[in-house]
């Protein structure tokens, strides 16, 4: 297999002062010199580069991981891809997280289940290039043809008996030009990729080493905490900090404007409250106590419109005035559901099909706002001077934040240094950069190095939630119980969740999808598998009920629809691959023992979904414990293409299952007069250790398709599988999340 990356990759080799090969790279730029690298001195400064392979004379290989890490284990999987093509000995590989540097990387971003997918060929190319350079060095040294030099586990060899470690050849290899035509391995020959490898930071995590943003320390650092309005739809009127300033350890108190009305926001500049009151002091405890002494007055905010740059597309957004309530939200959504909406897709003549149907099934589903609840609350360190800015902390999208910081601080990008720490959870919440900007503005105003820390209450009541959703599903059956038409009308506050071209689009002759939205001043953002986490719940619940009405097994009914989508598809823009979708369900049927009598003690629910380029399906086995539902076992099947690290991939699916069960049964954030009614885990219910399944049995489709996505795809179908298992366990259908609330009222 041969790939040319002359226009898509940049590799640079350098000779280390200690002797050895250092190969630095970016993913999507051309083969060219990097001016920034040319200016750097060797030795210790190499540790500041954002992407490289370093091979020392004693055969230790250091690989930098460019993407932020928040538990998806990219710090292991991405270096594995380099090490595979390098033919390294994984035992001799050392991994470090790379610092952020937009001049060296095209995509230092973790989100959208894209890290492995987008890095697959570029990072393998990095490893392959280094391997070929080492082979050429050995060939020149031994006077043999380069194609006769073999590599294995960090050792070069020739049939004449000569051998050398990579370290022994690394200095000579550094002088060889980087090859442009790079021969990559066949998948079947992999030695590292597709084999389970333990988390490279596992020992540091379990022994409590300082890895996270909250661990970050710097000499002279002060602590900052802020106070935001108590409700959405309110803003600062006035404040008196005189008593707070008298408290021990307090150095200052002031206000900041995060994104003033005149500021042109980018897509990840979402912010709930622009003007904040800030207290700065010497310790977290002192600042927390001083905050209580603030006297703050709030007032209502007027309606306004914002223009946001959504990846080059200017979008005007309405931010209404008023104090919103969950009860009012539900009433408005019900009203909107009854009105006509924006047509997103239409196949055939669904109106006529429904008019002539022998039976119409119609069901409506709802889901509340959800808080991300990362275990590590929002925090960031900043030291901003008139000349430069140093920032450090947990962040999913540093490249977007860098541009925002430059605009807000009035500093050129090259004067801004963002250092990435490990994240204690992300799920989309840390893609938004307001807390980093807040820290920088506080440091700039305080004229000191500052760490901004949110309490759990700050974090949960600040906003950027999963939107509130609803959807009405309708199906038309003929006299023989055949499905002849399908209609989805979905909406949300403040955005709808509908993906119009996903299953069962393409499998039904008469098909229609509509969407609508209600503006809100409650801020929302990406939440693990945006939109899909609700769609899968509603769609898969409805398909289960539809299968029952048709007198069919729920898995068999889905497979019949997929067969139609493959053999005689309706429309041409269907997003999914029917064969891959069906294969996941077929393997799930086998592995779960679907229909077998030994599983008769369970209320069994099944669901499958496609999103983020991958396919996932679950069977949830539920029992009733003390009158309450308990998921005892889950069987999961995923097709995400080539599985780079089966150990990490299994953990990812297991985490998605537990997270999905918890959110489906318990997750909800409600509002009264604009104020969040939940502020911490005493009243925001999440799944507890004793409520997690005893067993989560994970299987992957064995595939040679390039890796797709894994962080998000297993999450959405869990909701639907739980709903369907509840029906089998209780005899009652569940339409409104969280299901535990509806269950307690049944």
XYZ file of C-alpha atoms in Angstrom, residues 265-270 308-311 400 403 432:
13
model
C -18.757 35.987 18.448
C -17.396 32.846 16.818
C -19.199 29.511 17.008
C -17.566 28.389 20.288
C -17.868 31.761 22.025
C -21.130 30.759 23.674
C -22.504 34.622 15.314
C -19.862 33.412 12.886
C -20.715 29.724 12.481
C -17.648 28.449 10.647
C -10.803 28.482 18.449
C -8.444 33.500 18.147
C -16.738 26.499 24.730
